[in-house]
PDB file of C-alpha atoms in Angstrom:
ATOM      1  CA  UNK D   1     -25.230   9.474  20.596  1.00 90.00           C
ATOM      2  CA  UNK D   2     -22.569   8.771  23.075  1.00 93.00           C
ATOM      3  CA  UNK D   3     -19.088   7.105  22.161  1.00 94.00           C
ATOM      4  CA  UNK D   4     -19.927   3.626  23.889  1.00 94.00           C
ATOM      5  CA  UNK D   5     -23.244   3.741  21.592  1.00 95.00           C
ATOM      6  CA  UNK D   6     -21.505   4.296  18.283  1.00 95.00           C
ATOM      7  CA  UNK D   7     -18.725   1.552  19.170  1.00 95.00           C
ATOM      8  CA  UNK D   8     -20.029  -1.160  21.163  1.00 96.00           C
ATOM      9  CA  UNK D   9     -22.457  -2.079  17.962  1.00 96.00           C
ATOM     10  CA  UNK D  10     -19.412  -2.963  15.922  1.00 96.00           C
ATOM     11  CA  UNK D  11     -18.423  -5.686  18.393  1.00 96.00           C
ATOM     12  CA  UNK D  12     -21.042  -7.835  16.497  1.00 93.00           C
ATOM     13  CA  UNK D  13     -18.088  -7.799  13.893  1.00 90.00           C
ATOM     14  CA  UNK D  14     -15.295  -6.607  15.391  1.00 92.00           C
ATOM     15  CA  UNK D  15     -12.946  -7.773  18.355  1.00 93.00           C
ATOM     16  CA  UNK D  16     -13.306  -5.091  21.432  1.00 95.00           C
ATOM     17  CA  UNK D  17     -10.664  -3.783  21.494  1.00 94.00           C
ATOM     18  CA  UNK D  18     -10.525  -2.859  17.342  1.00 94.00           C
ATOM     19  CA  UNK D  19     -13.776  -1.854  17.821  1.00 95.00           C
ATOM     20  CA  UNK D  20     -12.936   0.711  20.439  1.00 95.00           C
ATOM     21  CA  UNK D  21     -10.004   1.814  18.267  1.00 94.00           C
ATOM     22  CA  UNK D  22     -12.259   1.785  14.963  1.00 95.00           C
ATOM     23  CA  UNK D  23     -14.478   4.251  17.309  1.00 95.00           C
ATOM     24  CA  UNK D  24     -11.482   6.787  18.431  1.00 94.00           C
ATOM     25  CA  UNK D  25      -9.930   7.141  15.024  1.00 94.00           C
ATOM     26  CA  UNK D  26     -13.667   8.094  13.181  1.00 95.00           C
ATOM     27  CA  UNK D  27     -13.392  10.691  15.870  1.00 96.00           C
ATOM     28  CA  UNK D  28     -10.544  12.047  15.448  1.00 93.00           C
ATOM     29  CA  UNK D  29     -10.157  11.662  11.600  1.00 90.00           C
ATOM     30  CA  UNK D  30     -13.457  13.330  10.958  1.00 91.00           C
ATOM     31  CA  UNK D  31     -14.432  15.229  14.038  1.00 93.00           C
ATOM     32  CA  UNK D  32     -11.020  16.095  15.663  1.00 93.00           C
ATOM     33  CA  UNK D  33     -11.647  14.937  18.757  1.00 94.00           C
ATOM     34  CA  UNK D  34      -8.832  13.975  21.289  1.00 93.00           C
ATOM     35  CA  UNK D  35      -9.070  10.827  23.648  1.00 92.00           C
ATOM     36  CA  UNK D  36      -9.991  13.699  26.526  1.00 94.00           C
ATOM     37  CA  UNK D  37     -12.554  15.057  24.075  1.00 93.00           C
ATOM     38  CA  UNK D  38     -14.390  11.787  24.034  1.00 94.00           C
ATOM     39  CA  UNK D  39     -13.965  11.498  27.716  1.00 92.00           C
ATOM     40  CA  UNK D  40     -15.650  14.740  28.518  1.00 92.00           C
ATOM     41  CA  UNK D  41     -18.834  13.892  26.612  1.00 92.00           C
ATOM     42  CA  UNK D  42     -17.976  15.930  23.094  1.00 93.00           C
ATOM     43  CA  UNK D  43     -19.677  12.915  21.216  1.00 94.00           C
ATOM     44  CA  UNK D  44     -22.955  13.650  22.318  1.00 93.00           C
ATOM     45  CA  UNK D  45     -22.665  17.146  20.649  1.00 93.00           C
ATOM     46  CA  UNK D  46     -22.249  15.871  16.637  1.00 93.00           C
ATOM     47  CA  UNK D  47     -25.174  15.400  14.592  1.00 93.00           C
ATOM     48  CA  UNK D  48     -26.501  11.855  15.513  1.00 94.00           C
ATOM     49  CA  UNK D  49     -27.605  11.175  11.918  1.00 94.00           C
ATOM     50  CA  UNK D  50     -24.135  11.497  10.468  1.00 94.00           C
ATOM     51  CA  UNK D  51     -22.775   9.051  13.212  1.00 95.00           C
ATOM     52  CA  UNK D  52     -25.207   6.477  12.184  1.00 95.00           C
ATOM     53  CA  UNK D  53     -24.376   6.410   8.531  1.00 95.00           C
ATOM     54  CA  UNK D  54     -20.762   5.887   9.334  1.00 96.00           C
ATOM     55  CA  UNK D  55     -21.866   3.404  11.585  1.00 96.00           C
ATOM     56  CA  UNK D  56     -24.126   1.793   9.063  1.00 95.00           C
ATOM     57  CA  UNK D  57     -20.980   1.902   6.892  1.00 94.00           C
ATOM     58  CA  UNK D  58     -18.719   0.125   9.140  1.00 95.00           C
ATOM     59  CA  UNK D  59     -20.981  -2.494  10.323  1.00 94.00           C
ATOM     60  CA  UNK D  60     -21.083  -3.779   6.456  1.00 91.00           C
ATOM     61  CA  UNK D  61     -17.394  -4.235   6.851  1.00 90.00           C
ATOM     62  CA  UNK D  62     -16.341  -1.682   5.046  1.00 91.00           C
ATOM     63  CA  UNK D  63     -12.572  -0.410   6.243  1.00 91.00           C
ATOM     64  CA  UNK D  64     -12.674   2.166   8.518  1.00 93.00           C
ATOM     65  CA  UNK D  65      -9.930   4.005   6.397  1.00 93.00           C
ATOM     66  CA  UNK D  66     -12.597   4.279   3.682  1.00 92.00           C
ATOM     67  CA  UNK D  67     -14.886   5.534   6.036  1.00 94.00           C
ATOM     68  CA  UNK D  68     -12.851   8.323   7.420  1.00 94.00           C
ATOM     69  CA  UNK D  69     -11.131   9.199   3.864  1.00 94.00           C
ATOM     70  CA  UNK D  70      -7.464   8.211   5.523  1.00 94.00           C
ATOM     71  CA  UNK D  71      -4.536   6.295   6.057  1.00 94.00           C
ATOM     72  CA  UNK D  72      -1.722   6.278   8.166  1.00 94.00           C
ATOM     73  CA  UNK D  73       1.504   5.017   6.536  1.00 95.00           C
ATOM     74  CA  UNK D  74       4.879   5.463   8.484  1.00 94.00           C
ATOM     75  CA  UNK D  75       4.998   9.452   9.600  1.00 93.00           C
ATOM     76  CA  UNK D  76       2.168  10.314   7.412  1.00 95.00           C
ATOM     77  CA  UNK D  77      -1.267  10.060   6.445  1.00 94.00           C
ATOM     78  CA  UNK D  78      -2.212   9.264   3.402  1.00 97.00           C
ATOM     79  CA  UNK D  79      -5.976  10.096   1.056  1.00 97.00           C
ATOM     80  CA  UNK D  80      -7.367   6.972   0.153  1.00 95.00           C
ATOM     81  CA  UNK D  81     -10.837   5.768  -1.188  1.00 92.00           C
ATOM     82  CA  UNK D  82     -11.834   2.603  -3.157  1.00 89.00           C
ATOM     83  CA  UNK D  83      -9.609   2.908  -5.896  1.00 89.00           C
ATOM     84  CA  UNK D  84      -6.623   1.978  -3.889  1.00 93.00           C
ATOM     85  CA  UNK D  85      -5.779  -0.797  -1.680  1.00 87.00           C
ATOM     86  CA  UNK D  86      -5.059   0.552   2.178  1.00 88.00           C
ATOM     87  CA  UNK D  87      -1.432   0.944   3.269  1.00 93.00           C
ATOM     88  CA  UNK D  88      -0.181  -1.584   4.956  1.00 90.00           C
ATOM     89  CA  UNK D  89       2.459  -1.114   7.966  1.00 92.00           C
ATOM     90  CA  UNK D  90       4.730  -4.175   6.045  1.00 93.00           C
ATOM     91  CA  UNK D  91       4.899  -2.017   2.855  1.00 95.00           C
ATOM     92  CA  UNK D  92       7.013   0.653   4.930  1.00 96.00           C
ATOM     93  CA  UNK D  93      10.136  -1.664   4.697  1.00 96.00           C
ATOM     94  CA  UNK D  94      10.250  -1.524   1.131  1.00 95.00           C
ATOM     95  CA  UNK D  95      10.466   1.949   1.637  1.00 96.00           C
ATOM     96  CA  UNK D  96      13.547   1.917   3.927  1.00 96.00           C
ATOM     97  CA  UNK D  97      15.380  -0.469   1.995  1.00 97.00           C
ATOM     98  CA  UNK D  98      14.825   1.691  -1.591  1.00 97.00           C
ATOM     99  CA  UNK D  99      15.829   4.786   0.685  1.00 96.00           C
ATOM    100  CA  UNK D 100      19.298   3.399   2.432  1.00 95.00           C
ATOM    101  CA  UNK D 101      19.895   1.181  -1.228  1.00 95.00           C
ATOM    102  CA  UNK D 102      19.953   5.021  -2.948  1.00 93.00           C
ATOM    103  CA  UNK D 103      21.788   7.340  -0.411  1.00 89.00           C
ATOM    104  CA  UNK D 104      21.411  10.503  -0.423  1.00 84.00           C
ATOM    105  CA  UNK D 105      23.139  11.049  -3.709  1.00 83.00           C
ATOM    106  CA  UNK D 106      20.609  12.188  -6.471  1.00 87.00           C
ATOM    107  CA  UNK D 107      19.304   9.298  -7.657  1.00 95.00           C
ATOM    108  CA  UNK D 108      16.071   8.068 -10.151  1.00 97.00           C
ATOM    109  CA  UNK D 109      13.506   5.566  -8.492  1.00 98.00           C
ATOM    110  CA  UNK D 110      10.081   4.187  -9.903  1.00 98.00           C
ATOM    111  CA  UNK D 111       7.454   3.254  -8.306  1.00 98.00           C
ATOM    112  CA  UNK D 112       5.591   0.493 -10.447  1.00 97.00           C
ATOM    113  CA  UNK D 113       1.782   0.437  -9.628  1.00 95.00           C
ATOM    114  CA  UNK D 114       1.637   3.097  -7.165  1.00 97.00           C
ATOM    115  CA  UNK D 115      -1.921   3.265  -5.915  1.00 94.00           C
ATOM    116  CA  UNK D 116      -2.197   5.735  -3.608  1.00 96.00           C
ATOM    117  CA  UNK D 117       1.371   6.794  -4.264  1.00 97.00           C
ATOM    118  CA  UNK D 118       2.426   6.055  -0.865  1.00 97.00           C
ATOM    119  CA  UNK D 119       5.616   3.815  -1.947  1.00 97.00           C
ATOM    120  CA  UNK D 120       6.723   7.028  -3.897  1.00 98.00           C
ATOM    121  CA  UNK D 121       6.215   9.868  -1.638  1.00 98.00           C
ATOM    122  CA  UNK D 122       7.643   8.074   1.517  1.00 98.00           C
ATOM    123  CA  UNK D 123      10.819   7.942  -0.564  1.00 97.00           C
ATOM    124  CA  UNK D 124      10.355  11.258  -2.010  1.00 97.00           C
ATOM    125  CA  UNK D 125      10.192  12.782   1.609  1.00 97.00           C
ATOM    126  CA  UNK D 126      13.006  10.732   2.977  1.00 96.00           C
ATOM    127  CA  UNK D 127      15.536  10.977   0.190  1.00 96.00           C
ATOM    128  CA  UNK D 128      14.566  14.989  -1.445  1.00 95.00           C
ATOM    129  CA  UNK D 129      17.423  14.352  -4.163  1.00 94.00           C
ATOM    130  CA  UNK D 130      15.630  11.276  -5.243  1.00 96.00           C
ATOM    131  CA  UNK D 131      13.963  11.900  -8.699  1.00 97.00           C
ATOM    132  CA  UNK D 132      10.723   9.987  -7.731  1.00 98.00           C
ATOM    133  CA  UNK D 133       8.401   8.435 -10.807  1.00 98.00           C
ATOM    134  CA  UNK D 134       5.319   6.404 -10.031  1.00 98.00           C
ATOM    135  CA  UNK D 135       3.519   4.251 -12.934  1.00 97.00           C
ATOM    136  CA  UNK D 136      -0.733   2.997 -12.463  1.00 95.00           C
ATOM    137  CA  UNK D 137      -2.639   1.926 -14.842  1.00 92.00           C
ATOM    138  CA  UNK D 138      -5.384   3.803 -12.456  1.00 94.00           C
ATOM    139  CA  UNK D 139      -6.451   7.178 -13.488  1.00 95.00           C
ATOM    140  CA  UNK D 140      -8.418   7.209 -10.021  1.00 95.00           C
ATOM    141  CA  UNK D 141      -5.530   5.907  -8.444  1.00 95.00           C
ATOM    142  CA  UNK D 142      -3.267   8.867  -9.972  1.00 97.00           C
ATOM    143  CA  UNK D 143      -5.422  11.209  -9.274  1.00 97.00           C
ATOM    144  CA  UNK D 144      -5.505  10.521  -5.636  1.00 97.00           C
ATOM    145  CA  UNK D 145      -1.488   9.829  -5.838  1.00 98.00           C
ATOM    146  CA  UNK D 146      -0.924  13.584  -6.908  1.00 98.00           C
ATOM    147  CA  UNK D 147      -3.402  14.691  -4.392  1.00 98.00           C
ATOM    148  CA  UNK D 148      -0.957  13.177  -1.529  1.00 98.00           C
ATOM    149  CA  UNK D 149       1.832  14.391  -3.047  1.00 98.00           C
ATOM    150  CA  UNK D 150       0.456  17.990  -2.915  1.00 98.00           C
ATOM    151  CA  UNK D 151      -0.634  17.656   0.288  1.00 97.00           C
ATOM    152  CA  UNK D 152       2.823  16.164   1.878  1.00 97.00           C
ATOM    153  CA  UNK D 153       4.755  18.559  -0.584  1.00 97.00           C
ATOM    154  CA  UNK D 154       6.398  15.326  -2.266  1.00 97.00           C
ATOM    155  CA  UNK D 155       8.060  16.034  -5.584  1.00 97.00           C
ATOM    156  CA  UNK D 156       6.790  12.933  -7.548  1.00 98.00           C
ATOM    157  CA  UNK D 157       6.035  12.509 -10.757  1.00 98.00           C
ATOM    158  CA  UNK D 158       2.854  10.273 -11.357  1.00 98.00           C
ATOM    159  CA  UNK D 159       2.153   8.899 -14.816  1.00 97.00           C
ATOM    160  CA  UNK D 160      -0.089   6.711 -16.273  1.00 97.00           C
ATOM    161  CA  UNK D 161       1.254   2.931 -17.357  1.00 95.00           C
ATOM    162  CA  UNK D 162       0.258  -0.952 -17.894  1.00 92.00           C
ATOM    163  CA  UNK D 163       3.331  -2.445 -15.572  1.00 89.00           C
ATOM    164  CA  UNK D 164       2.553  -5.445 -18.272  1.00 89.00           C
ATOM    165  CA  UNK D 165       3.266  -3.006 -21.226  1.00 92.00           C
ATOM    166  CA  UNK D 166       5.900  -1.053 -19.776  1.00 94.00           C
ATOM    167  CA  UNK D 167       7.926   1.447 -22.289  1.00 95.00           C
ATOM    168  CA  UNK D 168      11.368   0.400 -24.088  1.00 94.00           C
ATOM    169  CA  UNK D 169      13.417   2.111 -21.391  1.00 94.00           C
ATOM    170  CA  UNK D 170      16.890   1.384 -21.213  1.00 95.00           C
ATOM    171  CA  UNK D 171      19.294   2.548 -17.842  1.00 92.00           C
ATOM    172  CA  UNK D 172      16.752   4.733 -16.558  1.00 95.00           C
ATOM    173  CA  UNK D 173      16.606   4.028 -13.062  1.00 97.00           C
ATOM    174  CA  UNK D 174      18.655   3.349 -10.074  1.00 97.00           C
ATOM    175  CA  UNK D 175      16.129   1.759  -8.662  1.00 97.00           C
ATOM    176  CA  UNK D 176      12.977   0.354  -9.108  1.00 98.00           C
ATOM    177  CA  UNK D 177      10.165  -0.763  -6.240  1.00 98.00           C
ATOM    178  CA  UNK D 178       6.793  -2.332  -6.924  1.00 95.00           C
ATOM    179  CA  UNK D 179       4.212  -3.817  -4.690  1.00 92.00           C
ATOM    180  CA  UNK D 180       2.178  -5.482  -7.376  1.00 88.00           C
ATOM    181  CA  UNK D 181      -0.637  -8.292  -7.221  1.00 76.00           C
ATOM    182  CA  UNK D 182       0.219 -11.289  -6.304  1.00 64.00           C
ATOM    183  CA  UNK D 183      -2.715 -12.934  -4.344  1.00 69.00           C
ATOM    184  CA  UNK D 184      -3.840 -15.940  -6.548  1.00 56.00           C
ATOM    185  CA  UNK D 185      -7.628 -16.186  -6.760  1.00 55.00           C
ATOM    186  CA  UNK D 186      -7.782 -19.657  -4.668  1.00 60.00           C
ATOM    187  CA  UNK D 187      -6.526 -17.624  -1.576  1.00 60.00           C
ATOM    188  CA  UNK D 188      -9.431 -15.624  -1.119  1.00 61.00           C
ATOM    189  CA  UNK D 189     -11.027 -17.830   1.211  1.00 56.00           C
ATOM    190  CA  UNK D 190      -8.699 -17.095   3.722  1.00 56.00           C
ATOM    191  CA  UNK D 191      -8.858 -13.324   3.409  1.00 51.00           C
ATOM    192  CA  UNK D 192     -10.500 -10.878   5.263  1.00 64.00           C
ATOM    193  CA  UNK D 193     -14.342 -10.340   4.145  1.00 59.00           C
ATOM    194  CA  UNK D 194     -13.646  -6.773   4.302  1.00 57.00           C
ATOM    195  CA  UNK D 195     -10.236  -6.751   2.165  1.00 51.00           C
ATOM    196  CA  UNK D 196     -12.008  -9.308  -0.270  1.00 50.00           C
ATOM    197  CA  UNK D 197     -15.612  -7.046  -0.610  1.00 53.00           C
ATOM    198  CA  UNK D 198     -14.243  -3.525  -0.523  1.00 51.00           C
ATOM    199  CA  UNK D 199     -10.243  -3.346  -1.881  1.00 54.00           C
ATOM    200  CA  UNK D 200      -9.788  -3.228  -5.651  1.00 62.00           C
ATOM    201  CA  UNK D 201      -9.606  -7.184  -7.542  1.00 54.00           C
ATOM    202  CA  UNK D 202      -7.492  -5.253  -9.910  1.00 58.00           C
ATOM    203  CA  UNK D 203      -4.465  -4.746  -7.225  1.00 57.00           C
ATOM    204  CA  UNK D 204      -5.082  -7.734  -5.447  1.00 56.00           C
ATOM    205  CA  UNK D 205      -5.390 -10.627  -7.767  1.00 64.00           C
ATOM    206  CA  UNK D 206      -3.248 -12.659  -9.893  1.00 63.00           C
ATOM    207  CA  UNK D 207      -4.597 -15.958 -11.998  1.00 65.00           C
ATOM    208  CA  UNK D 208      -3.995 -19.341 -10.035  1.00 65.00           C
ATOM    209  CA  UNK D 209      -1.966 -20.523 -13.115  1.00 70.00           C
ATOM    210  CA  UNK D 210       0.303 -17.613 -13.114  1.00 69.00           C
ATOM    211  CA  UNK D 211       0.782 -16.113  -9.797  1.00 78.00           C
ATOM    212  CA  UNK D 212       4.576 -14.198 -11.136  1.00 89.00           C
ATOM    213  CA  UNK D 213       2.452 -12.491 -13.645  1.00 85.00           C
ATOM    214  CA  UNK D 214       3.710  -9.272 -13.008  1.00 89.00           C
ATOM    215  CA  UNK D 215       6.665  -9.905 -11.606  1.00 93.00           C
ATOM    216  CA  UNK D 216       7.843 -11.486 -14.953  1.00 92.00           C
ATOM    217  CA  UNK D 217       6.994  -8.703 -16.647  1.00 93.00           C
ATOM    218  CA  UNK D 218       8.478  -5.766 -14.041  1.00 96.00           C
ATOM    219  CA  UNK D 219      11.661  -7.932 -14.208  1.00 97.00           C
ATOM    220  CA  UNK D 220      12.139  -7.966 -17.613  1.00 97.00           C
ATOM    221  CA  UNK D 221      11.454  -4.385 -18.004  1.00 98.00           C
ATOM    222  CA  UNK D 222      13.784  -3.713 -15.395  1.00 97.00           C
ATOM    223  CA  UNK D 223      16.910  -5.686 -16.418  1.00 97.00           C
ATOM    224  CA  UNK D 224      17.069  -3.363 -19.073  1.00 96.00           C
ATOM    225  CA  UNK D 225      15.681  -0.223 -17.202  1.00 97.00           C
ATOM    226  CA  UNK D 226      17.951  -0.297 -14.412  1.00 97.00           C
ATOM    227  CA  UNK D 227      21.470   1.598 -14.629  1.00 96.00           C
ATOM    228  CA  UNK D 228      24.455  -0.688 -14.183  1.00 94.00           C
ATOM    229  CA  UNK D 229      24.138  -1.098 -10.319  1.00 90.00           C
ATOM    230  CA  UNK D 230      20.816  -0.391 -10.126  1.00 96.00           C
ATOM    231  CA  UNK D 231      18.530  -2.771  -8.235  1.00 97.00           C
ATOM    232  CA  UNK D 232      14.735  -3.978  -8.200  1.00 98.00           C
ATOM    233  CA  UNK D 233      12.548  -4.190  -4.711  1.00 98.00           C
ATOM    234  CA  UNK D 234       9.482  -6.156  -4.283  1.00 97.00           C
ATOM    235  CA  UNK D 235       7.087  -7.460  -2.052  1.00 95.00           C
ATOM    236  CA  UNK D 236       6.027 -10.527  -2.675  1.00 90.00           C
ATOM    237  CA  UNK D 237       3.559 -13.371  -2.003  1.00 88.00           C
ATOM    238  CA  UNK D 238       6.015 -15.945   0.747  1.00 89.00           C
ATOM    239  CA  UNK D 239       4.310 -19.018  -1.193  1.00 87.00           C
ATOM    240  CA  UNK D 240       6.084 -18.004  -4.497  1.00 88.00           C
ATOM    241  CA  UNK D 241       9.552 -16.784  -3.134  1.00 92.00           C
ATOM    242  CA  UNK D 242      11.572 -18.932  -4.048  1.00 93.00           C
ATOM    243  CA  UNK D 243      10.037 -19.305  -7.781  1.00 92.00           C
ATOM    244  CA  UNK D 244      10.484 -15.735  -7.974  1.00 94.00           C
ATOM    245  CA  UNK D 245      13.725 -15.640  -6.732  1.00 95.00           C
ATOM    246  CA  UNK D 246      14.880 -18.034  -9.890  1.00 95.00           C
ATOM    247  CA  UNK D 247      12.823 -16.130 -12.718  1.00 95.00           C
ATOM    248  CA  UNK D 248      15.026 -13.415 -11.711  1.00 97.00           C
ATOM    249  CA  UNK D 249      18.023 -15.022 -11.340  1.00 97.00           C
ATOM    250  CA  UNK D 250      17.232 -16.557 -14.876  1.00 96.00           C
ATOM    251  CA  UNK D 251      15.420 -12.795 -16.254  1.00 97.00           C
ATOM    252  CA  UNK D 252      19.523 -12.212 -15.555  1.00 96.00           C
ATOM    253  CA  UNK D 253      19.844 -10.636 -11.993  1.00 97.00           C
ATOM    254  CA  UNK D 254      23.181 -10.896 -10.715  1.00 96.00           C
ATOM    255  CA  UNK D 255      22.758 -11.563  -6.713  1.00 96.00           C
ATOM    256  CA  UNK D 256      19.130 -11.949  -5.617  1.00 97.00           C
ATOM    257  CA  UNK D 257      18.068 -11.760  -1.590  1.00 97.00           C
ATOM    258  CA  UNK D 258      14.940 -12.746  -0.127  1.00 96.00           C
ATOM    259  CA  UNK D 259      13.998 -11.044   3.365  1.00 97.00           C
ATOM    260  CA  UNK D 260      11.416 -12.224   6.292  1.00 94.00           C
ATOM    261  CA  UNK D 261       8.834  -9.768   7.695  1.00 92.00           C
ATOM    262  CA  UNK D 262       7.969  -9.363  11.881  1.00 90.00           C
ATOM    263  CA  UNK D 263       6.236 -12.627  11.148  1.00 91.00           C
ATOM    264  CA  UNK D 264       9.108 -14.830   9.877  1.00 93.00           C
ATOM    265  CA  UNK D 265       7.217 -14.690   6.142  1.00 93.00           C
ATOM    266  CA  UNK D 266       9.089 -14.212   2.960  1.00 94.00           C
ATOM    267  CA  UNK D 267       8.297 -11.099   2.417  1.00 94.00           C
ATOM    268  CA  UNK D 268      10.324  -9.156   0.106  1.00 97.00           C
ATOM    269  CA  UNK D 269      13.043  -9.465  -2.641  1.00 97.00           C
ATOM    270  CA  UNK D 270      15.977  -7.472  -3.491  1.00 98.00           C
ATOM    271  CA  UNK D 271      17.846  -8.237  -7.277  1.00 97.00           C
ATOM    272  CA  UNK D 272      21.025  -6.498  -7.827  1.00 97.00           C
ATOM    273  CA  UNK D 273      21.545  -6.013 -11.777  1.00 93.00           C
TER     274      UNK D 273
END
C-alpha cells in the first residue's frame, strides 16, 4: 500500500488536509517513519494487512489518537486509550496558570479527575518541588495515569476518588485544578460524531438540569481543602461562566476571575480562597 492509498480514503470523512495529517502521524506514531521516509516509498514496505485495519479503524471515526495509542499534550506525549478523553491543546493553559500561581516554592497541587493524568504530570515536570496528587474515579484511567508518569519520570501520586464524595480534607492544598464534565446532554448534537461515539459519557456529560454538578461539589471540597491563599483552577463550559462564577463567590471564594481562550470563549476560572 502506498501513503496516498492509505490517506486519500479518509477524505470520505475527513477534510484533506486532516486527512493527510491523520496519515503522517499513524506513520510516525506506529511505524517511525519521517516525512522523507514516506517520500522515498518506505510505506510500501509495512505489512498491507495491518494498514488496512487501522484504516478500517479510522474510517469509523474513531480518533486517530486511539488508533496510534498517543497523544501529544504541550512538550509531551501522552498513553491514551478509551478510558480517557484526548488532550486537548486548551487544557495546557490550566497548566501554566497552576504552574506560575505555585512558584517554584514546594508547594501541594491536586488534580481532580485526572484521566490520563496529563493535568498532573505537566505540572509535575514544570514545577519538580510541586507535591503533585491526582484523584479518578477510573481505575483504567489510573492505571494509564501512572503509566505516563513512569514513562515521563513525573513524581505524581495517583489515587482513586468520587470528585462528588471527596474526603474531609481540611488546608491540604495550595492549589487545586480540575477539568471535570461539564457538557450538558442537549449539546451533543453539535459535537463531533467521533468525540460523541468513541470518548468516555462518564467525563463528558453533565445532566441538562444541573450542568455545575461537579463544580459544586469540587468547590465545596475545596474551600475547606485549600490552605489560606490557596486557589482553585477550572475549565469550564463558556455557557455556564458566569453561574459558576457566583456559586463560588457564594461556596465563599474571596476574588473570582474568569479568562477567554484563542477563541474569545469563557474558558477557565480562577477562585482565590
Amino acid at each position: 500500500m502506498t501513503y496516498q492509498a492509505f490517506w486519500r480514503p479518509l477524505t470520505a470523512i475527513y477534510p484533506e488536509g486532516e486527512a493527510q495529517w491523520i496519515g503522517r502521524l499513524v506513520m510516525e506514531m506506529v511505524y517511525g517513519l519521517t516525512q522523507s521516509d514516506i517520500i522515498m516509498g518506505r510505506v510500501e514496505a509495512l505489512d498491507e494487512s495491518v494498514l488496512l485495519a487501522i484504516q478500517q479503524r479510522l474510517l469509523k471515526g474513531e480518533p486517530v489518537q486511539y488508533v496510534v495509542g498517543m497523544a501529544d499534550f504541550g512538550d509531551h506525549q501522552f498513553l491514551v486509550s478509551p478510558a480517557v478523553l484526548i488532550p486537548r491543546p486548551e487544557t495546557l493553559w490550566l497548566c501554566r496558570a497552576v504552574s506560575e500561581g505555585i512558584g517554584i516554592m514546594p508547594q501541594a497541587v491536586l488534580d481532580i479527575g485526572t484521566g490520563s493524568g496529563c493535568i498532573a504530570i505537566t505540572i509535575a515536570l514544570s514545577r519538580p518541588t510541586a507535591m503533585v496528587t491526582g484523584w479518578d474515579i477510573s481505575n483504567e484511567a489510573l492505571d494509564l495515569a501512572r503509566r505516563n508518569a513512569l514513562r515521563l519520570e513525573a513524581k505524581v501520586d495517583f489515587e482513586h476518588q468520587d470528585m462528588l464524595c471527596p474526603p474531609d480534607d481540611h488546608n491540604t492544598w495550595n492549589a487545586i485544578v480540575s477539568n471535570p464534565p461539564y457538557i450538558c446532554l442537549k449539546e451533543q448534537a453539535a459535537m463531533e460524531a467521533n468525540v460523541l461515539e468513541h470518548e468516555p459519557h462518564l467525563a463528558l456529560f453533565v445532566p441538562d438540569d444541573d450542568p455545575l454538578l461537579y463544580y459544586r461539589s469540587i468547590a465545596r471540597y475545596a474551600i475547606q481543602a485549600l490552605t489560606a491563599d490557596g486557589a482553585l483552577y477550572l475549565e469550564i463550559n463558556p455557557l455556564y461562566a458566569s453561574q459558576l462564577g457566583d456559586l463560588l463567590l457564594d461556596t465563599g471564594f474571596k476574588e473570582v476571575k474568569i479568562y477567554q481562550d484563542d477563541y474569545g470563549k469563557d474558558r477557565y476560572i480562577i477562585a482565590w480562597k
